[in-house]
mmCIF file of C-alpha atoms in Angstrom:
data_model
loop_
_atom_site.group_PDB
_atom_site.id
_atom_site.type_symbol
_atom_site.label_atom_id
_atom_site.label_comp_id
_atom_site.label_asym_id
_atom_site.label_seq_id
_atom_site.Cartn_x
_atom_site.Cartn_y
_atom_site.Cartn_z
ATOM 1 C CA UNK A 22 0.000 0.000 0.000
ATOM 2 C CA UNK A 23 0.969 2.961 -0.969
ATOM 3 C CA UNK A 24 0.088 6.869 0.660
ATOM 4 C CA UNK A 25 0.699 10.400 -0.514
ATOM 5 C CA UNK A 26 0.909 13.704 1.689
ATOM 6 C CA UNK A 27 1.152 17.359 0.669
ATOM 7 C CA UNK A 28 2.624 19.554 3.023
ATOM 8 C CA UNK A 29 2.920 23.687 2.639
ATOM 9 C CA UNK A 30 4.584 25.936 4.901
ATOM 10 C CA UNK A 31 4.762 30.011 5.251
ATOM 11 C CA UNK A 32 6.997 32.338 7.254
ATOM 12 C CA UNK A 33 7.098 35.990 7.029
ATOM 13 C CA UNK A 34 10.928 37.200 7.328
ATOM 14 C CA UNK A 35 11.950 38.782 11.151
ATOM 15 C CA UNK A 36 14.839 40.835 12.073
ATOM 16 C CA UNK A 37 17.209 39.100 14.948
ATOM 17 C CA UNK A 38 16.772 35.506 14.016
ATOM 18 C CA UNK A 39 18.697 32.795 12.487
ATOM 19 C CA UNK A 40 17.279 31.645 8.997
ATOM 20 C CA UNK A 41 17.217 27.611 9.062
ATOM 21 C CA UNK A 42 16.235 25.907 6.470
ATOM 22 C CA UNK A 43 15.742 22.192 5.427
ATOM 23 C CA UNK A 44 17.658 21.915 9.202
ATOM 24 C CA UNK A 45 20.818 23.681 7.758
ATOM 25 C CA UNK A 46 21.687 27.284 8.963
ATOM 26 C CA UNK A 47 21.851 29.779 5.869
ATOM 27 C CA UNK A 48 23.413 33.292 6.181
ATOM 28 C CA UNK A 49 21.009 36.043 5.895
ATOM 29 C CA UNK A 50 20.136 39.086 7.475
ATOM 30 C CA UNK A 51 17.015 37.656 8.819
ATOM 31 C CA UNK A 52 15.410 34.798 9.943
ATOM 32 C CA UNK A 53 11.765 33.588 9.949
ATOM 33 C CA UNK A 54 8.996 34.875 12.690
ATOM 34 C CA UNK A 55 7.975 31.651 14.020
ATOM 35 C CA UNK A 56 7.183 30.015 17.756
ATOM 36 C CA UNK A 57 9.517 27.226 16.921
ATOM 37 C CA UNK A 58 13.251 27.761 15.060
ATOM 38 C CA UNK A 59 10.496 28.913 11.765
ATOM 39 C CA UNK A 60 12.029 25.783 9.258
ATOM 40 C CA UNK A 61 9.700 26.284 6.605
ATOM 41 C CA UNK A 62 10.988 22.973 4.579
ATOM 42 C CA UNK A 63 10.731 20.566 7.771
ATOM 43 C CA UNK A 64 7.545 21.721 8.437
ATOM 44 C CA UNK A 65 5.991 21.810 4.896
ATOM 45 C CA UNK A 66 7.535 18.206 5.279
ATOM 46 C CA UNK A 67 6.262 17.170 8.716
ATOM 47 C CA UNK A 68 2.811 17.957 7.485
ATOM 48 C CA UNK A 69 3.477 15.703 4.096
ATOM 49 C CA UNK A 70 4.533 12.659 6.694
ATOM 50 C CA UNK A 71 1.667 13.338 8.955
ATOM 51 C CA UNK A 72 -0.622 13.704 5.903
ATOM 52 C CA UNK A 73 0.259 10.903 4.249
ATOM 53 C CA UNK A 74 -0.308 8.602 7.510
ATOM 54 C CA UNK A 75 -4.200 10.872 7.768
ATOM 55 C CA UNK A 76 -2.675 11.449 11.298
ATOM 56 C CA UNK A 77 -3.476 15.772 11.215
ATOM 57 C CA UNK A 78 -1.135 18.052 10.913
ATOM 58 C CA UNK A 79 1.930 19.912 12.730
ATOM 59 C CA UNK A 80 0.039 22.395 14.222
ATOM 60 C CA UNK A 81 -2.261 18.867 16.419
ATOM 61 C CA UNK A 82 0.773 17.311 17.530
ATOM 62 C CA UNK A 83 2.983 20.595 18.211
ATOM 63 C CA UNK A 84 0.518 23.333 18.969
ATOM 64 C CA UNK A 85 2.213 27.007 19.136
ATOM 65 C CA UNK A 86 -0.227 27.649 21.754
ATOM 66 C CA UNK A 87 1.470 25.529 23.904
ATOM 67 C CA UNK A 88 4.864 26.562 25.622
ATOM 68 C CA UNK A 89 6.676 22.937 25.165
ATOM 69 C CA UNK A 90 7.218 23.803 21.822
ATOM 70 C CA UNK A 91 8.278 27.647 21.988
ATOM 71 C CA UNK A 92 11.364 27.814 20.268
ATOM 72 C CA UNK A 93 11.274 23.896 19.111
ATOM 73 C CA UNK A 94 14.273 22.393 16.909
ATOM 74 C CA UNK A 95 12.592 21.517 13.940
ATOM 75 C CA UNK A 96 14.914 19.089 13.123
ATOM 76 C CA UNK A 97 13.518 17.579 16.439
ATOM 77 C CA UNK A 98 9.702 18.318 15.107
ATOM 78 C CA UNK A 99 10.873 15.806 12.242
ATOM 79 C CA UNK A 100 12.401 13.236 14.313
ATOM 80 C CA UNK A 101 9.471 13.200 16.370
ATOM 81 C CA UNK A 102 7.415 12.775 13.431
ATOM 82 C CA UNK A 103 9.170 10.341 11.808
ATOM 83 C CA UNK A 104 8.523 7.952 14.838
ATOM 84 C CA UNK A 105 4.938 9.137 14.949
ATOM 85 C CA UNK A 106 4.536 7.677 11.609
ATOM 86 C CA UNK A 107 6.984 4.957 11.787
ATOM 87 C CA UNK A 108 5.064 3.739 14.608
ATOM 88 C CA UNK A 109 1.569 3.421 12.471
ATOM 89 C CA UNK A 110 3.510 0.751 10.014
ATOM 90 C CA UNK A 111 4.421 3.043 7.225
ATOM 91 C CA UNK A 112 7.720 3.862 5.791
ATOM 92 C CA UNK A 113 9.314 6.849 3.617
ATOM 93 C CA UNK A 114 9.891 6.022 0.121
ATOM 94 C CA UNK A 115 10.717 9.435 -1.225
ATOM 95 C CA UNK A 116 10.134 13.553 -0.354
ATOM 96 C CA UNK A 117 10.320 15.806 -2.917
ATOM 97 C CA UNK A 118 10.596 19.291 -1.458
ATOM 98 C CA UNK A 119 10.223 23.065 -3.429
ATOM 99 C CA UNK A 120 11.171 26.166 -1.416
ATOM 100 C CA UNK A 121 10.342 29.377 -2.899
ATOM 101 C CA UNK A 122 12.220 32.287 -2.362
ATOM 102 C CA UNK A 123 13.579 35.629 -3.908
ATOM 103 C CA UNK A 124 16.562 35.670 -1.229
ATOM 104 C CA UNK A 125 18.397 34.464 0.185
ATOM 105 C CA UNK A 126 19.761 32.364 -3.636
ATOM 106 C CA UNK A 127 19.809 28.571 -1.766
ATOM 107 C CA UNK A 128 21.489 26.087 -4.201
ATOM 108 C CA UNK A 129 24.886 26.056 -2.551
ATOM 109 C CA UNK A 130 23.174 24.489 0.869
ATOM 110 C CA UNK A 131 20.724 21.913 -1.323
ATOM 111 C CA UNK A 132 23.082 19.256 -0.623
ATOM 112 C CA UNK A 133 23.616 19.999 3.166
ATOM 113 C CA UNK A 134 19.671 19.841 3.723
ATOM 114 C CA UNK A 135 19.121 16.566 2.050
ATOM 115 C CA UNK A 136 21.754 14.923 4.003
ATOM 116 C CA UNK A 137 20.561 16.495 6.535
ATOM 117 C CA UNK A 138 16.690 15.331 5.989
ATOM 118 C CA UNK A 139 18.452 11.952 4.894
ATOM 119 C CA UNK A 140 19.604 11.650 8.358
ATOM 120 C CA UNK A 141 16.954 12.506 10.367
ATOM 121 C CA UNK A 142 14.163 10.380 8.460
ATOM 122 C CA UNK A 143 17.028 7.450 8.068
ATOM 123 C CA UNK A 144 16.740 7.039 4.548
ATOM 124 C CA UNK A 145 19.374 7.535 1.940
ATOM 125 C CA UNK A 146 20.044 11.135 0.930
ATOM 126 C CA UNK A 147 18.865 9.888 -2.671
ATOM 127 C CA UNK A 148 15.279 9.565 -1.149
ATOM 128 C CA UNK A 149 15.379 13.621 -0.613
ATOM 129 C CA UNK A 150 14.420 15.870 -3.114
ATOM 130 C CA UNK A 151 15.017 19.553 -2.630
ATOM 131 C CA UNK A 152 14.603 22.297 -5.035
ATOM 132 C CA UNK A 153 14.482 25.900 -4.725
ATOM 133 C CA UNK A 154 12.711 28.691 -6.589
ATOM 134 C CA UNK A 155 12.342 32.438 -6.662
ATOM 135 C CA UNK A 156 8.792 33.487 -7.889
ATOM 136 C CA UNK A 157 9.903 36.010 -10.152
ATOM 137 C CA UNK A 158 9.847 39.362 -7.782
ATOM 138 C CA UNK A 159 6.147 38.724 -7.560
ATOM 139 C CA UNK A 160 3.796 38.303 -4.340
ATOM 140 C CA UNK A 161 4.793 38.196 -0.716
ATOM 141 C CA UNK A 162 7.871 35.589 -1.468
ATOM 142 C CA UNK A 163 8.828 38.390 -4.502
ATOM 143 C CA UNK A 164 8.741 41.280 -2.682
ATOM 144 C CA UNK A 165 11.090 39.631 -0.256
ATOM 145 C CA UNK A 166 8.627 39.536 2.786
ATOM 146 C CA UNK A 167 9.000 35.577 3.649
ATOM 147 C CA UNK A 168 9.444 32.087 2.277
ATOM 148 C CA UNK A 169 6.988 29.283 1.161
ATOM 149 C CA UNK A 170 8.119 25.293 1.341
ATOM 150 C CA UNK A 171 5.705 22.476 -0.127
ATOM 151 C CA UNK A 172 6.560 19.024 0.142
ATOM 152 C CA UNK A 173 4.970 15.981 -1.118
ATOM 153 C CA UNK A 174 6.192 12.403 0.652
ATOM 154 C CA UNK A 175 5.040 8.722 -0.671
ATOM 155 C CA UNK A 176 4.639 6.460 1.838
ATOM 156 C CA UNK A 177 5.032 2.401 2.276
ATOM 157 C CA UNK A 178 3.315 0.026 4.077
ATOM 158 C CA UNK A 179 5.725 -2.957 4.243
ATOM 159 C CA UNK A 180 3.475 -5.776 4.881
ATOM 160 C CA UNK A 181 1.094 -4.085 1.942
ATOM 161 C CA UNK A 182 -2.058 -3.545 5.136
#
């Protein structure tokens, strides 16, 4: 059996944070406004995972209402995930991620995030697809205001139930 998940994440750009994406800490001269670290790409992807399973959403398991998860790793978010969905019998076959930005340019850290993602959902980095985009200086993303991640994930069942 097979299981598909969409995932889409937003920030708006903040002054005095660090900008981490895809778990991988880019140089910029902002970050994202967020409760947790604001990782666009593992979030867009822990809603995939947790779509894929039908088990909600990020915001059900890690609610920014709640103070547990005020400043969360999202590399930790992911983990957590993983095991959420691991746990329900299913297994990551691929992720194919799109971040869409105007700045900061992101191709020289594309490697360094899949590994990265690799690692933490123990799959080979050739399971991780990452691309990035700018959307042509148009909308919020154009106009430099904040970043947008989708990601899609297919799922396995192993015993095919």
């Amino acid at each position: 059996m097979f299981r598909i998940g969409q995932g889409i994440d937003v920030h708006a750009f903040a002054a005095g944070r660090r900008l981490l994406l895809g778990g991988v800490e880019i140089p910029h001269s902002q970050g994202l406004a967020a409760h947790s670290d604001g990782d666009v790409i593992l979030h867009a992807l822990c809603d995939a995972l947790l779509g894929a399973a039908a088990l909600g959403d990020i915001g059900q398991h890690f609610p920014d209402s709640s103070a547990d998860w005020k400043d969360a790793d999202s590399r930790d978010l992911l983990r957590r995930v993983q095991t959420i969905v691991t746990g329900h019998g299913l297994q990551l076959v691929n992720a194919d991620i799109t971040v869409v930005a105007q700045q900061p340019k992101l191709a020289p850290w594309i490697p360094q995030m899949r590994e990265c993602i690799a690692a933490d959902l123990q799959v080979e980095s050739g399971c991780i697809s990452v691309k990035a985009t700018t959307s042509e200086w148009l909308g919020f993303t154009g106009r430099e205001e904040g970043i947008l991640a989708s990601a899609v994930v297919l799922l396995q069942s192993p015993d095919g139930g």
